[in-house]
Short mmCIF file of C-alpha atoms and ligand atoms in Angstrom, two decimals:
data_model
loop_
_atom_site.label_atom_id
_atom_site.label_comp_id
_atom_site.label_asym_id
_atom_site.label_seq_id
_atom_site.Cartn_x
_atom_site.Cartn_y
_atom_site.Cartn_z
CA MET A 15 113.96 45.14 1.25
CA TYR A 16 115.09 41.61 0.50
CA ASN A 17 118.58 40.71 -0.66
CA ILE A 18 119.00 37.06 -1.61
CA LYS A 19 121.61 35.23 -3.70
CA LYS A 20 121.15 32.25 -5.98
CA ILE A 21 123.56 29.36 -5.35
CA THR A 22 122.04 26.73 -7.64
CA ASP A 23 118.72 26.58 -9.52
CA ASP A 24 116.91 25.61 -6.33
CA LEU A 25 119.16 26.80 -3.50
CA TYR A 26 119.30 30.39 -2.22
CA TRP A 27 121.36 32.28 0.36
CA VAL A 28 118.93 34.25 2.55
CA GLY A 29 121.37 35.60 5.15
CA GLY A 30 122.61 39.07 5.90
CA ASN A 31 125.58 41.12 7.08
CA ASP A 32 126.36 42.91 10.33
CA ARG A 33 128.96 45.67 10.06
CA ARG A 34 127.93 47.42 13.28
CA LEU A 35 128.73 44.73 15.83
CA ALA A 36 131.96 45.68 17.62
CA LEU A 37 132.58 42.40 19.42
CA PHE A 38 131.49 39.01 18.09
CA GLU A 39 130.28 36.88 21.05
CA ASN A 40 130.99 40.09 23.00
CA VAL A 41 134.67 39.07 22.93
CA TYR A 42 136.25 39.23 19.47
CA PRO A 43 136.70 42.53 17.60
CA ILE A 44 135.32 42.27 14.08
CA PRO A 45 136.30 45.42 12.17
CA GLU A 46 135.62 43.40 9.02
CA GLY A 47 132.02 42.67 10.11
CA VAL A 48 130.37 39.27 9.89
CA SER A 49 127.71 37.54 7.83
CA TYR A 50 124.98 35.32 9.21
CA ASN A 51 124.24 32.77 6.51
CA SER A 52 121.00 30.91 6.07
CA TYR A 53 119.77 28.93 3.09
CA VAL A 54 116.45 28.05 1.44
CA LEU A 55 116.10 24.89 -0.66
CA LEU A 56 113.14 24.87 -3.06
CA ASP A 57 112.27 21.24 -3.76
CA GLU A 58 108.85 19.56 -3.81
CA LYS A 59 109.11 20.36 -0.12
CA THR A 60 110.74 23.61 0.94
CA VAL A 61 113.53 23.73 3.51
CA LEU A 62 115.11 26.53 5.52
CA LEU A 63 118.58 25.64 6.81
CA ASP A 64 119.29 27.55 10.03
CA THR A 65 118.00 31.03 10.83
CA ALA A 66 119.89 34.22 11.75
CA ASP A 67 121.02 36.60 14.46
CA SER A 68 118.47 39.03 15.90
CA ALA A 69 120.51 41.94 14.47
CA ILE A 70 119.31 41.08 10.96
CA MET A 71 115.98 39.47 11.81
CA GLU A 72 113.78 41.86 9.79
CA LEU A 73 115.89 41.48 6.64
CA PHE A 74 116.16 37.74 7.19
CA VAL A 75 112.36 37.34 7.35
CA GLU A 76 112.00 39.34 4.12
CA ASN A 77 114.67 37.18 2.49
CA VAL A 78 112.95 33.93 3.47
CA LYS A 79 109.62 35.24 2.12
CA ALA A 80 111.28 36.34 -1.11
CA ALA A 81 112.99 33.01 -1.64
CA LEU A 82 109.81 31.07 -0.94
CA ASN A 83 107.90 33.39 -3.29
CA GLY A 84 104.51 32.56 -1.83
CA ARG A 85 105.17 28.88 -1.11
CA LYS A 86 104.72 27.46 2.36
CA LEU A 87 107.71 26.35 4.38
CA ASP A 88 107.81 22.62 5.10
CA TYR A 89 111.01 22.16 7.10
CA ILE A 90 113.36 24.23 9.23
CA ILE A 91 116.63 22.37 9.78
CA ILE A 92 118.65 23.61 12.75
CA ASN A 93 122.30 22.63 12.46
CA HIS A 94 123.47 24.87 15.30
CA MET A 95 121.61 26.51 18.18
CA GLU A 96 124.00 29.34 19.09
CA PRO A 97 121.90 32.53 19.01
CA ASP A 98 123.81 34.10 16.11
CA HIS A 99 121.96 31.48 14.04
CA SER A 100 118.92 30.62 16.10
CA ALA A 101 117.69 33.96 17.49
CA SER A 102 115.18 34.25 14.63
CA LEU A 103 113.86 30.69 14.99
CA GLU A 104 110.83 31.55 17.11
CA ARG A 105 109.80 34.34 14.73
CA ILE A 106 110.14 32.15 11.63
CA ALA A 107 108.36 29.26 13.34
CA GLU A 108 105.43 31.57 14.12
CA LEU A 109 105.32 32.87 10.54
CA TYR A 110 105.30 29.33 9.14
CA PRO A 111 103.25 27.34 11.66
CA GLU A 112 103.10 24.23 9.45
CA ALA A 113 106.89 23.88 9.23
CA ARG A 114 108.43 20.91 11.01
CA ILE A 115 111.64 21.65 12.82
CA VAL A 116 114.35 19.08 12.22
CA THR A 117 117.36 18.96 14.52
CA SER A 118 119.44 16.93 16.98
CA ALA A 119 118.18 15.82 20.39
CA LYS A 120 120.58 18.20 22.14
CA ALA A 121 119.44 21.10 19.97
CA LYS A 122 115.81 20.27 20.81
CA ALA A 123 116.64 20.66 24.49
CA MET A 124 118.35 23.98 23.74
CA ILE A 125 115.29 25.24 21.85
CA GLY A 126 113.34 24.65 25.04
CA GLN A 127 115.99 26.52 27.01
CA PHE A 128 116.23 29.54 24.74
CA PHE A 129 112.50 29.92 23.97
CA GLU A 130 110.15 29.61 26.91
CA ASP A 131 106.86 28.79 25.15
CA PHE A 132 108.08 26.99 22.07
CA ASP A 133 105.78 24.25 20.73
CA MET A 134 108.13 21.32 21.24
CA ASP A 135 105.75 18.93 19.43
CA ARG A 136 106.83 20.54 16.16
CA ILE A 137 110.38 19.27 16.53
CA ASP A 138 111.56 16.08 14.80
CA VAL A 139 114.79 14.75 16.23
CA VAL A 140 117.37 13.28 13.85
CA LYS A 141 120.67 11.54 14.46
CA GLU A 142 123.77 10.59 12.50
CA GLY A 143 122.85 8.77 9.30
CA ASP A 144 119.17 9.75 9.28
CA SER A 145 117.92 11.32 6.08
CA LEU A 146 115.09 13.50 4.81
CA THR A 147 113.87 13.31 1.23
CA THR A 148 112.29 16.51 0.00
CA GLY A 149 111.58 15.46 -3.62
CA ARG A 150 114.66 15.50 -5.85
CA HIS A 151 116.98 16.05 -2.88
CA THR A 152 117.94 13.71 -0.09
CA LEU A 153 119.44 15.37 2.96
CA THR A 154 121.48 13.25 5.36
CA PHE A 155 122.57 14.30 8.81
CA VAL A 156 126.10 14.06 10.16
CA ALA A 157 126.84 14.44 13.88
CA ALA A 158 129.36 17.26 14.39
CA THR A 159 129.43 17.18 18.16
CA MET A 160 131.55 19.94 19.75
CA VAL A 161 132.18 21.81 16.53
CA HIS A 162 132.02 23.88 18.69
CA TRP A 163 128.80 23.21 20.62
CA PRO A 164 127.49 19.76 21.61
CA GLU A 165 124.27 19.84 19.57
CA VAL A 166 125.84 20.61 16.18
CA ILE A 167 124.97 18.59 13.10
CA PHE A 168 125.97 19.02 9.46
CA THR A 169 123.38 18.49 6.75
CA PHE A 170 124.66 16.91 3.55
CA ASP A 171 122.61 17.13 0.38
CA THR A 172 123.59 13.85 -1.29
CA THR A 173 121.79 14.83 -4.50
CA ASP A 174 123.83 17.96 -5.26
CA GLY A 175 126.84 17.41 -2.98
CA THR A 176 126.19 20.45 -0.81
CA LEU A 177 127.51 20.36 2.75
CA PHE A 178 125.75 22.69 5.18
CA SER A 179 128.61 22.83 7.65
CA ALA A 180 127.34 24.97 10.57
CA ASP A 181 130.22 27.12 11.91
CA ALA A 182 132.88 24.93 10.28
CA PHE A 183 134.48 26.56 7.25
CA GLY A 184 133.06 29.88 8.40
CA THR A 185 134.94 33.13 8.78
CA PHE A 186 134.66 36.63 10.15
CA GLY A 187 133.97 39.23 7.48
CA ALA A 188 130.79 40.70 6.03
CA LEU A 189 130.09 39.68 2.44
CA GLY A 190 130.65 42.43 -0.10
CA GLY A 191 128.15 41.29 -2.68
CA ASN A 192 130.17 38.29 -3.87
CA LEU A 193 128.87 35.15 -2.21
CA PHE A 194 131.44 32.63 -3.46
CA ALA A 195 134.98 32.21 -2.12
CA ASP A 196 136.26 32.01 -5.70
CA GLU A 197 134.88 35.50 -6.35
CA VAL A 198 136.94 37.21 -3.60
CA ASN A 199 140.67 37.40 -2.82
CA PHE A 200 140.29 34.70 -0.20
CA GLU A 201 143.94 33.80 0.32
CA THR A 202 145.13 37.40 0.68
CA GLU A 203 142.12 39.03 2.33
CA TRP A 204 140.02 36.33 4.00
CA LEU A 205 142.47 33.71 5.22
CA GLU A 206 143.56 35.76 8.23
CA PRO A 207 139.98 36.41 9.46
CA ALA A 208 139.12 32.77 8.71
CA ARG A 209 142.08 31.62 10.83
CA ARG A 210 141.20 34.05 13.62
CA TYR A 211 137.59 32.87 13.51
CA TYR A 212 138.49 29.18 13.59
CA THR A 213 141.26 29.31 16.18
CA ASN A 214 139.38 31.48 18.66
CA ILE A 215 135.93 29.98 18.36
CA VAL A 216 136.48 26.37 17.37
CA GLY A 217 140.23 25.99 18.05
CA LYS A 218 139.91 24.26 21.41
CA TYR A 219 137.99 21.40 19.80
CA GLY A 220 140.63 20.22 17.32
CA PRO A 221 140.16 16.47 17.97
CA GLN A 222 136.40 16.75 17.42
CA VAL A 223 136.95 18.75 14.20
CA GLN A 224 139.43 16.15 12.99
CA LYS A 225 136.80 13.46 13.59
CA VAL A 226 134.25 15.34 11.48
CA LEU A 227 136.83 16.05 8.77
CA GLN A 228 137.47 12.31 8.64
CA LYS A 229 133.75 11.70 8.12
CA ALA A 230 133.57 14.49 5.51
CA SER A 231 136.41 12.90 3.56
CA GLY A 232 134.01 10.10 2.68
CA LEU A 233 131.47 12.51 1.15
CA ASP A 234 131.46 13.73 -2.44
CA ILE A 235 131.40 17.42 -1.52
CA LYS A 236 130.81 19.82 -4.40
CA ARG A 237 130.07 22.91 -2.36
CA ILE A 238 130.23 24.01 1.26
CA CYS A 239 127.63 26.37 2.70
CA PRO A 240 128.89 27.56 6.12
CA LEU A 241 127.02 29.77 8.58
CA HIS A 242 129.48 32.66 8.18
CA GLY A 243 131.41 34.00 5.20
CA PRO A 244 131.70 32.89 1.59
CA VAL A 245 130.25 29.73 0.04
CA TRP A 246 132.81 27.28 -1.39
CA ARG A 247 132.35 25.65 -4.79
CA LYS A 248 135.94 25.61 -6.17
CA ASN A 249 139.31 24.65 -4.70
CA ILE A 250 137.54 23.19 -1.65
CA GLY A 251 140.52 20.93 -0.91
CA TRP A 252 142.74 23.97 -0.28
CA PHE A 253 140.45 25.21 2.49
CA ILE A 254 139.96 21.73 3.94
CA ASP A 255 143.76 21.47 4.13
CA LYS A 256 143.87 24.70 6.17
CA TYR A 257 141.30 23.16 8.49
CA ALA A 258 143.37 20.00 8.76
CA HIS A 259 146.32 22.13 9.93
CA TRP A 260 144.29 24.17 12.39
CA ALA A 261 142.41 21.17 13.82
CA SER A 262 145.60 19.20 14.40
CA CYS A 263 147.40 22.35 15.65
CA THR A 264 150.05 21.79 12.98
CA PRO A 265 151.86 25.06 12.11
CA GLU A 266 151.05 26.43 8.67
CA ASP A 267 154.40 28.23 8.52
CA LYS A 268 157.87 27.46 9.77
CA GLY A 269 158.37 30.88 11.21
CA VAL A 270 158.82 33.03 14.29
CA VAL A 271 156.36 35.19 16.18
CA ILE A 272 157.52 37.25 19.17
CA PHE A 273 154.94 38.36 21.73
CA VAL A 274 156.01 41.26 23.91
CA GLY A 275 154.64 42.50 27.23
CA SER A 276 156.61 45.68 27.89
CA ILE A 277 155.83 48.49 30.32
CA TYR A 278 158.30 51.26 29.44
CA GLY A 279 159.82 49.82 26.27
CA HIS A 280 162.93 48.03 27.59
CA THR A 281 161.52 44.54 27.12
CA GLN A 282 160.35 45.68 23.68
CA ASN A 283 163.93 46.81 22.96
CA ALA A 284 165.30 43.37 23.81
CA ALA A 285 162.61 41.65 21.73
CA ASP A 286 163.39 43.85 18.72
CA ILE A 287 167.12 43.08 19.03
CA VAL A 288 166.32 39.35 19.10
CA ALA A 289 163.91 39.73 16.15
CA SER A 290 166.60 41.52 14.18
CA ALA A 291 169.17 38.85 14.97
CA ILE A 292 166.75 36.08 13.93
CA ALA A 293 166.16 37.88 10.64
CA ASP A 294 169.96 38.18 10.20
CA GLN A 295 170.07 34.38 10.41
CA GLY A 296 168.02 34.29 7.21
CA ILE A 297 164.57 33.74 8.74
CA LYS A 298 161.92 35.61 6.79
CA ASN A 299 158.67 37.16 7.95
CA VAL A 300 159.57 37.41 11.65
CA LYS A 301 156.62 39.03 13.44
CA VAL A 302 156.59 41.03 16.68
CA TYR A 303 153.38 41.90 18.54
CA ASP A 304 152.83 44.01 21.65
CA VAL A 305 150.32 42.03 23.73
CA SER A 306 148.94 45.26 25.18
CA VAL A 307 148.21 46.71 21.76
CA THR A 308 147.04 43.77 19.65
CA ASP A 309 143.83 42.02 20.66
CA PRO A 310 144.47 38.49 22.01
CA SER A 311 142.29 36.97 19.27
CA TYR A 312 144.83 38.07 16.64
CA LEU A 313 147.72 36.83 18.80
CA LEU A 314 146.10 33.43 19.27
CA ALA A 315 145.63 33.03 15.52
CA GLU A 316 149.29 33.86 14.99
CA ALA A 317 150.32 31.29 17.61
CA PHE A 318 148.36 28.65 15.68
CA ARG A 319 149.96 29.77 12.39
CA ALA A 320 153.64 29.76 13.30
CA SER A 321 155.99 27.02 14.46
CA HIS A 322 158.23 29.08 16.79
CA LEU A 323 157.05 31.48 19.47
CA ILE A 324 159.00 33.79 21.78
CA PHE A 325 157.43 35.30 24.87
CA ALA A 326 159.16 38.45 26.15
CA SER A 327 157.62 39.83 29.29
CA ALA A 328 158.15 42.26 32.11
CA THR A 329 157.50 41.17 35.69
CA TYR A 330 154.50 42.90 37.27
CA ASN A 331 153.24 42.46 40.84
CA ASN A 332 155.81 39.68 41.09
CA GLU A 333 153.92 37.87 38.33
CA ILE A 334 153.88 37.77 34.53
CA PHE A 335 152.87 41.15 33.07
CA SER A 336 149.09 40.87 33.18
CA ASN A 337 148.31 41.18 29.45
CA MET A 338 150.91 38.51 28.70
CA GLU A 339 149.50 36.28 31.43
CA HIS A 340 146.02 36.69 29.98
CA PHE A 341 147.33 35.75 26.53
CA LEU A 342 149.08 32.65 27.89
CA ILE A 343 145.83 31.59 29.58
CA GLU A 344 144.10 31.98 26.21
CA LEU A 345 146.71 29.75 24.57
CA LYS A 346 146.27 27.09 27.23
CA GLU A 347 142.47 27.23 27.14
CA HIS A 348 142.53 26.89 23.35
CA ALA A 349 144.76 23.82 23.72
CA LEU A 350 147.67 25.16 21.71
CA HIS A 351 150.35 22.49 21.54
CA SER A 352 153.47 21.30 19.78
CA ARG A 353 155.38 24.55 19.37
CA THR A 354 159.02 25.45 19.95
CA VAL A 355 159.17 28.34 22.39
CA ALA A 356 161.71 30.64 24.03
CA VAL A 357 161.43 33.16 26.85
CA ILE A 358 162.81 36.63 27.57
CA GLU A 359 162.15 38.11 31.01
CA ASN A 360 162.57 41.50 32.61
CA GLY A 361 162.23 42.80 36.16
CA THR A 362 163.70 45.72 38.04
CA TRP A 363 164.17 44.12 41.44
CA ALA A 364 163.11 40.47 41.05
CA PRO A 365 162.65 39.13 37.50
CA GLN A 366 160.02 36.40 37.89
CA SER A 367 158.20 36.40 34.56
CA GLY A 368 160.52 33.92 32.83
CA LYS A 369 160.12 31.22 35.44
CA LYS A 370 156.35 31.68 35.52
CA ILE A 371 155.98 31.74 31.72
CA ARG A 372 157.98 28.54 31.49
CA ALA A 373 155.69 26.95 34.08
CA MET A 374 152.59 27.94 32.07
CA LEU A 375 154.10 26.71 28.80
CA GLY A 376 155.03 23.48 30.58
CA GLU A 377 151.32 22.88 31.22
CA MET A 378 150.65 22.83 27.47
CA LYS A 379 151.10 19.62 25.50
CA ASP A 380 154.34 18.89 23.61
CA MET A 381 155.95 22.31 23.94
CA THR A 382 159.70 22.39 23.32
CA ILE A 383 161.09 25.11 25.59
CA LEU A 384 164.56 26.19 24.49
CA ASP A 385 167.24 26.46 27.19
CA GLU A 386 168.62 29.71 25.84
CA THR A 387 167.09 32.62 27.69
CA VAL A 388 167.54 36.33 28.32
CA SER A 389 167.03 37.83 31.78
CA ILE A 390 167.04 41.61 31.95
CA LYS A 391 167.19 43.87 34.96
CA SER A 392 165.33 47.06 34.02
CA SER A 393 166.95 47.54 30.60
CA PRO A 394 169.04 45.40 28.25
CA LYS A 395 172.80 45.94 28.57
CA GLU A 396 175.63 45.56 26.05
CA SER A 397 176.94 42.71 28.19
CA GLN A 398 173.71 40.85 27.39
CA ARG A 399 173.92 41.21 23.61
CA GLU A 400 175.63 37.81 23.44
CA SER A 401 172.76 36.10 25.29
CA MET A 402 170.23 37.75 22.98
CA TYR A 403 172.17 36.61 19.92
CA ALA A 404 172.47 33.11 21.37
CA LEU A 405 168.71 32.91 21.87
CA ALA A 406 168.15 34.24 18.34
CA LYS A 407 170.53 31.67 16.89
CA ALA A 408 168.93 28.81 18.81
CA VAL A 409 165.48 29.80 17.50
CA ALA A 410 166.73 30.32 13.93
CA ASP A 411 168.60 26.99 13.96
CA SER A 412 165.47 25.24 15.19
CA VAL A 413 163.38 26.84 12.41
CA LYS A 414 165.91 25.69 9.81
CA ALA A 415 166.19 22.18 11.27
FE1 FEO B 27 128.23 31.16 14.45
FE2 FEO B 27 128.68 28.95 16.97
O1 FEO B 27 127.80 30.28 16.08
#
């Protein structure tokens, strides 16, 4: 049974929610679920903007039919070809055989790759600056290459100021009936999943996102319709500012996050002593995460959020404790840069993790690695309390600087 939402007099949300999927992209846990957004514009010509994941295909088809209310579909605009938005394309294209498919050249090639017998003659290729007039509305296309796939375009409705932004400005989280960001507690309940979504999925492509943000700054945007999560119509500048931070890898908070890879709890003990000492220096909201307990996607988002990071790790197989090593690889692959970092190592016969963590951090751009360090053999000793306090003070002083 259909479930559509009105955005303006002639624009409808025709997407759906998935609360059953455990891992988004088969990688990222989404206990909060996810929405797959799609939109129908009812002008003299009718337009469907993107389709939906196969998980909600039946509902999505009903929603499109309901929004069209008996009208034919003239255009299907594909902003992004990742299957969470394009898996239903073939089905919709078959249901509406007269619809022209409007998309980028790279997306056209991907349609041919994903769907074996697709009628490629139905596809009209557009590029940056091209436009499509549908009656009252004029839709212009903005190249959004590598946000976060190469074929991505944004569609901007110059008539009503609506930006259809593909994955940009999206977030994890199924919609709970309220479609608009100003109808939910976005800052307290949605900002964390939005940050985790952005940093993990788009985070590597900060320079490309900055380029598109620069282009978007020249548009008179009145609402943003992303492919996941709430639609923005108020306080858009606040969310764009978050994106500006994330895309430039600028910390949102001057604060400390400690990541711990501990086998029997001794490295954890040292990390907690350091955390306590940092707090005693007046630093608020110090966070400590066990890298074996918290999924790396949450850790990565925290590394993007905070200015100061401490890595405390046991040595394992003469290497960095494997879950910590995996996390560090994630940080490097997502191009984290420009953080102040410190290292705590542990090892029972040959502590190696500190040296190797420093080497990995040294491969990331503009990392300031503090000289103060703590090297533990098996368990922290009273004689080492001074070195732990010295590291804590160095980090706290740097935060305050
Ligand atoms: Fe939501 Fe890149 O797909």
